[in-house]
Coordinates of C-alpha atoms and ligand atoms in Angstrom, one line a residue:
X1 CA 17.4 11.6 -0.4
X2 CA 14.9 9.1 1.6
X3 CA 12.0 10.5 -1.3
X4 CA 11.4 12.4 -5.0
X5 CA 8.6 12.5 -6.7
X6 CA 9.1 12.9 -10.9
X7 CA 5.8 13.6 -12.3
X8 CA 5.9 13.5 -16.2
X9 CA 2.4 13.7 -17.6
X10 CA -1.2 15.5 -16.2
X11 CA -4.1 14.2 -18.0
X12 CA -7.3 17.4 -18.2
X13 CA -9.0 15.0 -15.3
X14 CA -6.7 15.6 -12.7
X15 CA -4.3 12.2 -13.7
X16 CA -0.9 11.6 -12.8
X17 CA 1.9 10.1 -14.5
X18 CA 5.2 10.3 -12.4
X19 CA 7.9 7.7 -11.1
X20 CA 8.6 7.4 -7.1
X21 CA 12.2 7.6 -6.5
X22 CA 13.1 5.6 -3.1
X23 CA 15.6 3.9 -1.3
X24 CA 14.7 0.3 -2.2
X25 CA 13.9 1.2 -6.3
X26 CA 11.7 3.0 -8.3
X27 CA 8.1 2.8 -8.5
X28 CA 5.6 4.0 -11.5
X29 CA 2.5 5.7 -10.6
X30 CA -0.5 5.6 -10.3
X31 CA 0.5 2.4 -8.7
X32 CA -1.4 -0.3 -6.8
X33 CA 0.3 -2.0 -3.5
X34 CA 0.0 -5.6 -3.0
X35 CA -0.5 -5.7 1.0
X36 CA 1.3 -8.1 3.5
X37 CA -0.2 -7.8 6.0
X38 CA 2.4 -10.1 8.1
X39 CA 5.6 -9.7 5.9
X40 CA 3.6 -11.7 3.4
X41 CA 1.2 -11.1 0.8
X42 CA -0.9 -14.1 1.8
X43 CA 0.0 -17.3 -0.1
X44 CA 1.9 -15.8 -3.1
X45 CA 5.2 -16.3 -2.8
X46 CA 8.2 -12.3 -2.9
X47 CA 9.7 -14.1 -6.5
X48 CA 5.7 -14.7 -7.9
X49 CA 4.8 -11.3 -6.5
X50 CA 8.1 -9.8 -8.8
X51 CA 7.0 -11.2 -11.8
X52 CA 3.5 -10.2 -11.7
X53 CA 1.2 -9.0 -14.4
X54 CA 1.4 -8.6 -18.3
X55 CA 5.3 -9.1 -20.2
X56 CA 5.8 -4.7 -20.4
X57 CA 9.5 -4.2 -19.6
X58 CA 12.1 -5.1 -21.8
X59 CA 14.7 -7.7 -20.7
X60 CA 17.6 -9.6 -22.0
X61 CA 15.4 -12.2 -23.7
X62 CA 12.3 -10.3 -24.6
X63 CA 10.0 -8.4 -22.4
X64 CA 9.1 -9.6 -18.9
X65 CA 6.1 -9.0 -16.3
X66 CA 6.3 -5.4 -14.1
X67 CA 5.8 -7.2 -11.4
X68 CA 4.8 -5.1 -8.0
X69 CA 7.2 -2.4 -7.3
X70 CA 6.2 -2.0 -3.9
X71 CA 4.3 -3.5 -1.5
X72 CA 2.9 -2.9 1.7
X73 CA 3.4 -4.0 5.6
X74 CA 1.3 -4.2 9.0
X75 CA 3.0 -2.3 11.9
X76 CA 0.6 -3.6 14.4
X77 CA 0.7 -7.2 12.3
X78 CA 4.1 -7.1 13.2
X79 CA 5.0 -5.5 16.2
X80 CA 2.6 -8.3 18.0
X81 CA 4.8 -11.4 16.3
X82 CA 7.0 -12.3 15.6
X83 CA 8.2 -8.3 17.1
X84 CA 9.8 -5.3 15.6
X85 CA 12.9 -5.9 17.4
X86 CA 13.2 -9.5 16.3
X87 CA 13.2 -7.6 13.0
X88 CA 15.2 -5.4 13.5
X89 CA 18.0 -7.8 14.8
X90 CA 17.4 -9.5 11.4
X91 CA 18.0 -6.1 9.5
X92 CA 15.0 -4.7 8.9
X93 CA 11.7 -6.3 7.2
X94 CA 13.0 -6.2 3.4
X95 CA 15.9 -8.5 4.2
X96 CA 13.5 -10.9 7.5
X97 CA 11.2 -11.6 4.4
X98 CA 13.6 -11.5 1.3
X99 CA 11.9 -8.8 -0.9
X100 CA 14.1 -6.1 -2.3
X101 CA 11.9 -3.8 -3.7
X102 CA 10.5 -0.4 -1.9
X103 CA 8.0 -1.0 0.9
X104 CA 5.3 0.8 2.5
X105 CA 4.5 0.5 6.6
X106 CA 1.1 2.1 7.8
X107 CA 1.5 3.1 11.1
X108 CA -0.9 0.7 13.2
X109 CA -3.7 3.2 13.5
X110 CA -6.5 1.1 11.9
X111 CA -5.3 -2.2 12.6
X112 CA -5.2 -0.7 16.6
X113 CA -8.7 0.7 16.1
X114 CA -10.4 -2.1 14.2
X115 CA -9.0 -5.5 15.7
X116 CA -7.3 -4.7 19.0
X117 CA -10.0 -4.8 21.4
X118 CA -10.8 -2.5 25.2
X119 CA -8.9 0.7 23.5
X120 CA -8.0 3.0 25.9
X121 CA -7.8 6.1 23.9
X122 CA -5.7 9.9 26.1
X123 CA -4.1 12.5 24.2
X124 CA -0.6 10.5 24.9
X125 CA -1.9 7.7 22.3
X126 CA -3.9 4.2 22.9
X127 CA -3.5 1.5 25.1
X128 CA -5.3 -1.9 23.7
X129 CA -5.4 -5.4 24.1
X130 CA -3.6 -7.9 22.0
X131 CA -6.3 -9.5 19.1
X132 CA -3.9 -12.7 19.4
X133 CA -3.7 -13.0 22.9
X134 CA -5.0 -10.5 24.9
X135 CA -2.1 -9.0 26.1
X136 CA -1.8 -5.0 27.1
X137 CA 0.3 -3.5 25.2
X138 CA 0.4 0.7 24.8
X139 CA 1.2 2.9 20.8
X140 CA 1.7 6.2 21.4
X141 CA 3.2 8.2 18.0
X142 CA 6.6 8.2 19.0
X143 CA 6.5 3.9 19.3
X144 CA 4.7 3.9 15.9
X145 CA 7.1 5.8 14.8
X146 CA 9.7 3.9 16.4
X147 CA 8.7 0.6 15.7
X148 CA 8.0 1.4 12.2
X149 CA 12.2 2.7 12.0
X150 CA 12.9 -1.0 13.3
X151 CA 10.9 -3.0 10.5
X152 CA 12.0 -0.2 7.4
X153 CA 10.0 0.2 5.6
X154 CA 10.9 2.6 2.6
X155 CA 7.8 5.2 3.3
X156 CA 6.3 4.7 7.1
X157 CA 3.3 6.7 8.2
X158 CA 2.4 9.0 11.3
X159 CA 0.1 7.8 14.2
X160 CA -3.8 8.3 13.5
X161 CA -7.0 7.7 14.8
X162 CA -9.2 6.8 13.2
X163 CA -12.8 7.5 14.5
X164 CA -15.8 4.9 14.0
X165 CA -18.0 5.3 11.0
X166 CA -20.7 7.0 11.2
X167 CA -19.4 9.6 13.1
X168 CA -21.3 13.6 14.1
X169 CA -19.1 16.1 13.0
X170 CA -18.2 17.2 16.6
X171 CA -17.1 13.4 17.2
X172 CA -14.8 13.8 14.0
X173 CA -13.6 16.9 14.7
X174 CA -11.8 16.1 17.4
X175 CA -10.6 13.2 16.4
X176 CA -8.8 14.6 13.9
X177 CA -7.2 17.7 15.7
X178 CA -5.9 14.6 17.7
X179 CA -4.6 13.2 14.7
X180 CA -3.0 16.5 13.9
X181 CA -1.2 16.3 17.1
X182 CA -0.4 13.3 16.8
X183 CA 1.4 14.1 13.6
X184 CA 3.3 16.3 15.0
X185 CA 5.2 14.4 17.2
X186 CA 5.7 11.4 14.6
X187 CA 7.5 14.1 12.3
X188 CA 9.2 15.2 15.0
X189 CA 10.6 12.0 16.1
X190 CA 11.0 10.9 12.7
X191 CA 13.6 13.6 12.5
X192 CA 15.0 12.6 15.3
X193 CA 15.5 9.4 14.8
X194 CA 15.8 8.2 11.1
X195 CA 19.4 7.7 11.3
X196 CA 18.2 4.7 13.4
X197 CA 17.1 3.2 10.3
X198 CA 18.6 -0.6 10.0
X199 CA 20.2 -0.5 6.4
X200 CA 21.3 2.6 7.1
X201 CA 24.1 1.2 9.1
X202 CA 26.5 -2.0 7.9
X203 CA 24.9 -4.9 9.9
X204 CA 26.8 -6.2 12.3
X205 CA 26.6 -9.8 14.9
X206 CA 26.0 -13.5 13.6
X207 CA 24.1 -12.8 11.1
X208 CA 26.3 -11.6 8.9
X209 CA 27.8 -14.8 9.3
X210 CA 28.9 -16.8 5.5
X211 CA 26.3 -18.6 6.4
X212 CA 23.7 -16.1 6.3
X213 CA 21.1 -16.5 2.7
X214 CA 22.0 -15.5 -0.8
X215 CA 20.0 -13.1 -0.4
X216 CA 21.3 -10.6 2.7
X217 CA 24.8 -11.9 1.7
X218 CA 23.9 -10.0 -1.7
X219 CA 22.4 -6.8 0.3
X220 CA 24.6 -3.9 -0.7
X221 CA 24.6 -1.4 2.6
X222 CA 26.9 1.3 0.6
X223 CA 24.1 1.7 -1.8
X224 CA 21.8 2.5 1.3
X225 CA 24.4 5.0 2.9
X226 CA 22.7 9.0 3.1
X227 CA 18.9 7.7 3.3
X228 CA 16.6 7.3 5.4
X229 CA 12.7 6.7 4.7
X230 CA 10.5 8.8 4.1
X231 CA 7.2 10.1 6.3
X232 CA 3.4 10.6 5.1
X233 CA 0.7 12.8 7.0
X234 CA -2.8 11.1 6.4
X235 CA -5.5 13.9 6.1
X236 CA -8.8 12.3 8.3
X237 CA -11.8 14.8 8.4
X238 CA -14.6 11.7 8.1
X239 CA -17.3 11.8 5.6
X240 CA -17.5 15.9 6.0
X241 CA -15.4 18.2 3.0
X242 CA -15.2 21.4 5.9
X243 CA -13.0 18.8 8.3
X244 CA -10.6 17.4 4.8
X245 CA -10.3 20.7 3.9
X246 CA -9.0 21.5 7.4
X247 CA -6.8 18.6 8.4
X248 CA -5.2 19.2 4.7
X249 CA -4.0 22.5 5.2
X250 CA -3.2 21.3 8.8
X251 CA -1.1 18.4 7.2
X252 CA 1.0 20.7 4.4
X253 CA 1.4 22.9 6.7
X254 CA 3.5 20.2 8.9
X255 CA 5.2 19.8 5.6
X256 CA 5.8 16.0 4.9
X257 CA 7.3 14.3 2.0
X258 CA 3.8 13.0 1.3
X259 CA 0.0 12.6 2.0
X260 CA -2.2 10.1 2.8
X261 CA -6.3 10.0 2.7
X262 CA -7.5 7.8 5.5
X263 CA -10.4 7.2 7.0
X264 CA -12.9 5.9 3.5
X265 CA -13.9 3.2 2.3
X266 CA -15.1 2.3 5.7
X267 CA -18.4 1.7 4.9
X268 CA -19.9 4.4 3.5
X269 CA -21.4 4.7 -0.6
X270 CA -19.6 4.3 -3.2
X271 CA -20.0 8.4 -4.1
X272 CA -18.4 9.9 -0.9
X273 CA -15.9 8.0 -0.9
X274 CA -15.0 9.5 -4.2
X275 CA -16.5 13.3 -3.2
X276 CA -14.3 12.9 -0.1
X277 CA -11.4 12.3 -2.4
X278 CA -11.6 14.6 -4.5
X279 CA -12.5 17.6 -2.1
X280 CA -9.0 16.5 -0.3
X281 CA -7.0 16.1 -2.9
X282 CA -7.9 19.5 -4.8
X283 CA -6.1 20.9 -0.8
X284 CA -3.2 18.9 -1.3
X285 CA 0.4 20.1 -2.8
X286 CA 0.2 18.8 -6.8
X287 CA 4.3 18.4 -6.2
X288 CA 4.2 15.6 -3.7
X289 CA 2.5 11.8 -4.1
X290 CA -0.9 11.4 -2.7
X291 CA -2.0 8.0 -1.2
X292 CA -5.3 6.6 -0.8
X293 CA -5.2 3.8 2.0
X294 CA -7.7 1.2 1.8
X295 CA -9.2 1.0 -1.9
X296 CA -10.5 -0.4 -3.5
X297 CA -12.4 -2.5 -6.4
X298 CA -10.8 -2.5 -10.4
X299 CA -12.6 -0.4 -11.2
X300 CA -12.1 2.4 -8.2
X301 CA -8.7 2.1 -8.3
X302 CA -8.3 3.0 -12.3
X303 CA -11.1 5.8 -10.9
X304 CA -9.0 7.2 -8.3
X305 CA -6.0 7.3 -10.6
X306 CA -7.5 9.2 -13.0
X307 CA -8.7 11.8 -10.2
X308 CA -5.0 12.2 -9.2
X309 CA -4.8 9.4 -6.9
X310 CA -0.7 8.3 -7.1
X311 CA -0.9 5.1 -4.8
X312 CA -3.6 3.0 -3.5
X313 CA -3.6 -0.4 -1.6
X314 CA -5.8 -2.8 -0.7
X315 CA -6.1 -6.4 0.6
X316 CA -9.3 -7.7 -2.2
X317 CA -7.1 -9.1 -4.6
X318 CA -5.7 -11.8 -2.1
X319 CA -9.2 -11.9 0.5
X320 CA -11.3 -12.0 -2.5
X321 CA -8.9 -15.4 -3.6
X322 CA -8.8 -17.2 -0.7
X323 CA -12.4 -17.1 -1.6
X324 CA -12.8 -18.2 -5.1
X325 CA -13.7 -14.7 -6.3
X326 CA -12.2 -13.8 -9.8
X327 CA -12.1 -10.3 -10.8
X328 CA -12.6 -10.5 -15.1
X329 CA -13.2 -8.2 -17.5
X330 CA -17.2 -8.7 -19.0
X331 CA -15.7 -9.2 -23.1
X332 CA -12.1 -10.5 -21.8
X333 CA -10.2 -9.3 -25.8
X334 CA -12.0 -5.9 -24.4
X335 CA -9.5 -4.9 -21.4
X336 CA -12.1 -1.7 -21.0
X337 CA -15.1 -3.8 -20.6
X338 CA -16.7 -3.5 -17.3
X339 CA -14.8 -5.8 -14.2
X340 CA -17.1 -9.0 -13.8
X341 CA -16.7 -11.2 -10.4
X342 CA -16.5 -15.1 -11.3
X343 CA -17.2 -17.0 -7.7
X344 CA -15.0 -20.4 -9.0
X345 CA -16.8 -22.3 -6.4
X346 CA -19.9 -22.4 -9.1
X347 CA -20.8 -25.3 -10.6
X348 CA -20.8 -24.8 -14.5
X349 CA -16.9 -23.9 -14.1
X350 CA -16.6 -28.2 -13.2
X351 CA -16.1 -28.7 -16.7
X352 CA -14.9 -25.9 -18.4
X353 CA -10.8 -25.7 -19.7
X354 CA -10.8 -22.5 -20.3
X355 CA -8.5 -19.9 -18.6
X356 CA -10.3 -17.7 -15.4
X357 CA -10.0 -14.8 -18.5
X358 CA -9.3 -15.6 -22.3
X359 CA -7.7 -11.3 -22.2
X360 CA -5.3 -12.0 -19.1
X361 CA -1.9 -12.8 -19.4
X362 CA -1.1 -13.8 -16.1
X363 CA 0.5 -16.8 -15.4
X364 CA -2.6 -18.6 -14.1
X365 CA -4.3 -17.4 -17.4
X366 CA -1.1 -19.0 -19.0
X367 CA -1.6 -22.2 -17.8
X368 CA -4.5 -23.3 -15.8
X369 CA -8.0 -23.9 -16.1
X370 CA -10.9 -22.9 -14.7
X371 CA -12.5 -26.9 -14.0
X372 CA -9.1 -27.0 -12.3
X373 CA -9.3 -24.3 -9.9
X374 CA -12.8 -25.1 -9.1
X375 CA -11.5 -28.7 -8.2
X376 CA -8.9 -26.9 -6.2
X377 CA -11.1 -24.7 -4.5
X378 CA -13.6 -27.3 -4.3
X379 CA -11.6 -30.1 -1.9
X380 CA -9.7 -27.2 0.2
X381 CA -6.4 -27.6 -1.4
X382 CA -4.1 -24.6 -0.5
X383 CA -2.7 -24.2 -4.2
X384 CA -5.8 -23.3 -5.6
X385 CA -5.8 -20.0 -2.8
X386 CA -2.5 -19.0 -4.3
X387 CA -3.8 -19.4 -7.7
X388 CA -6.3 -17.5 -7.0
X389 CA -4.6 -14.6 -5.5
X390 CA -2.0 -14.4 -8.4
X391 CA -4.6 -13.9 -10.8
X392 CA -6.5 -10.7 -8.9
X393 CA -3.5 -9.5 -7.6
X394 CA -2.3 -9.8 -11.7
X395 CA -5.6 -7.5 -12.9
X396 CA -5.4 -5.4 -10.3
X397 CA -1.5 -4.1 -11.9
X398 CA -2.6 -4.9 -15.9
X399 CA -5.1 -2.6 -15.0
X400 CA -2.8 0.2 -13.5
X401 CA -0.6 -0.4 -16.0
X402 CA -3.3 0.4 -18.3
X403 CA -4.0 3.9 -16.6
X404 CA -0.7 4.7 -16.0
X405 CA -0.1 3.5 -20.9
X406 CA -3.5 6.4 -21.5
X407 CA -1.9 9.1 -18.7
X408 CA 1.1 8.7 -19.5
X409 CA 0.0 10.3 -23.2
X410 CA -0.4 13.7 -22.3
X411 CA 2.6 15.6 -22.1
X412 CA 2.5 17.1 -25.1
X413 CA -0.9 18.1 -24.3
X414 CA -0.9 19.9 -21.5
X415 CA 2.1 21.4 -19.3
X416 CA 2.3 20.1 -16.1
X417 CA 1.9 21.9 -13.0
X418 CA 4.8 20.5 -11.5
X419 CA 7.1 18.7 -14.0
X420 CA 9.9 19.6 -12.1
X421 CA 11.9 17.1 -9.4
X422 CA 10.8 17.4 -5.5
X423 CA 14.0 15.9 -3.3
X424 CA 13.5 15.9 0.5
X425 CA 16.7 15.8 2.2
Ligands
LIG501 ZN1 -4.9 -14.2 -14.5

């Protein structure tokens, strides 16, 4: 078993309350996944990522925060540095970074198209130069799979081409056709090589000696027997509903364990993003997880979750945090009030002894004042970036916890179309 998805409730708008079961644990959906680009959620340590958000989970001494149940890592970055073979030798990215919960890797496609230079695209793959040192590399669907298998995330993504925005209908159609051909090749490679994932077999070698870390020694390989990674296909089609439909149908024919909607939030108006998501969701199977890549603001993730998106990721909470931008509620005691952005740099925070957001229960709002956070930011202290990122991540997780709570209320009123459990061999 690599992935199972159980839907407990479906709202009238199509929002789904579910649970993903993956080799490294369970994930409550809809879920927001913090981005850990280079095997780190920037500036936030793993034990903190595990304890973010409101205390909602029963523990031995009362309620505990759920924390992030799944994070994302970027294939392109880890391939270039420190290299996927080094991570394979460490036992996979979970062990390498001491993260015991589920994880997802992207295909590297988006970064190749957005960061690397001198790209040459052929039917076979993409040749590009590293944004770090200009060295030449080649990514094919097979190579992306091999790298992602070495990294060993619970979910990996098929290699896709991302078209520039705006792009003509013809250009988008041709790019989409390439993405479909690459999806088929990604799947074929995954099916043949998925047993090679580093945690699927007992490790050997010097890293298994008694000198390993506590985390490495506690890593139970028995638990992973017979388990492997799941592969998601990525729907493309730009801003054209007819192409989105065609892309979704084509990928559904290939039968992936889950589906992503890619190529959105790349500069188009928000109404267009929303429409493309809506027009794509209707062509995806209701019993499989659906993931919108790279979105968005807190109110957007809430909106998309209520429309039936199960998974989302975005660098925004950590990136905004590093720039001193904090997400708060307009009325801190009404968690459904509009989201506003607080600029911690502003002078009027200099002597404000209150928290960032009086209604937020995160470790930062419970302990530190706006005045202190402004001082850290103004002094360029790294702790400022850390604390701001923790609050923003907690704000995103709190938002999704509330949405899941709302969606949970539906099981009695509506018969979910797919309450059965779906398993993939
Ligand atoms: Zn907070």
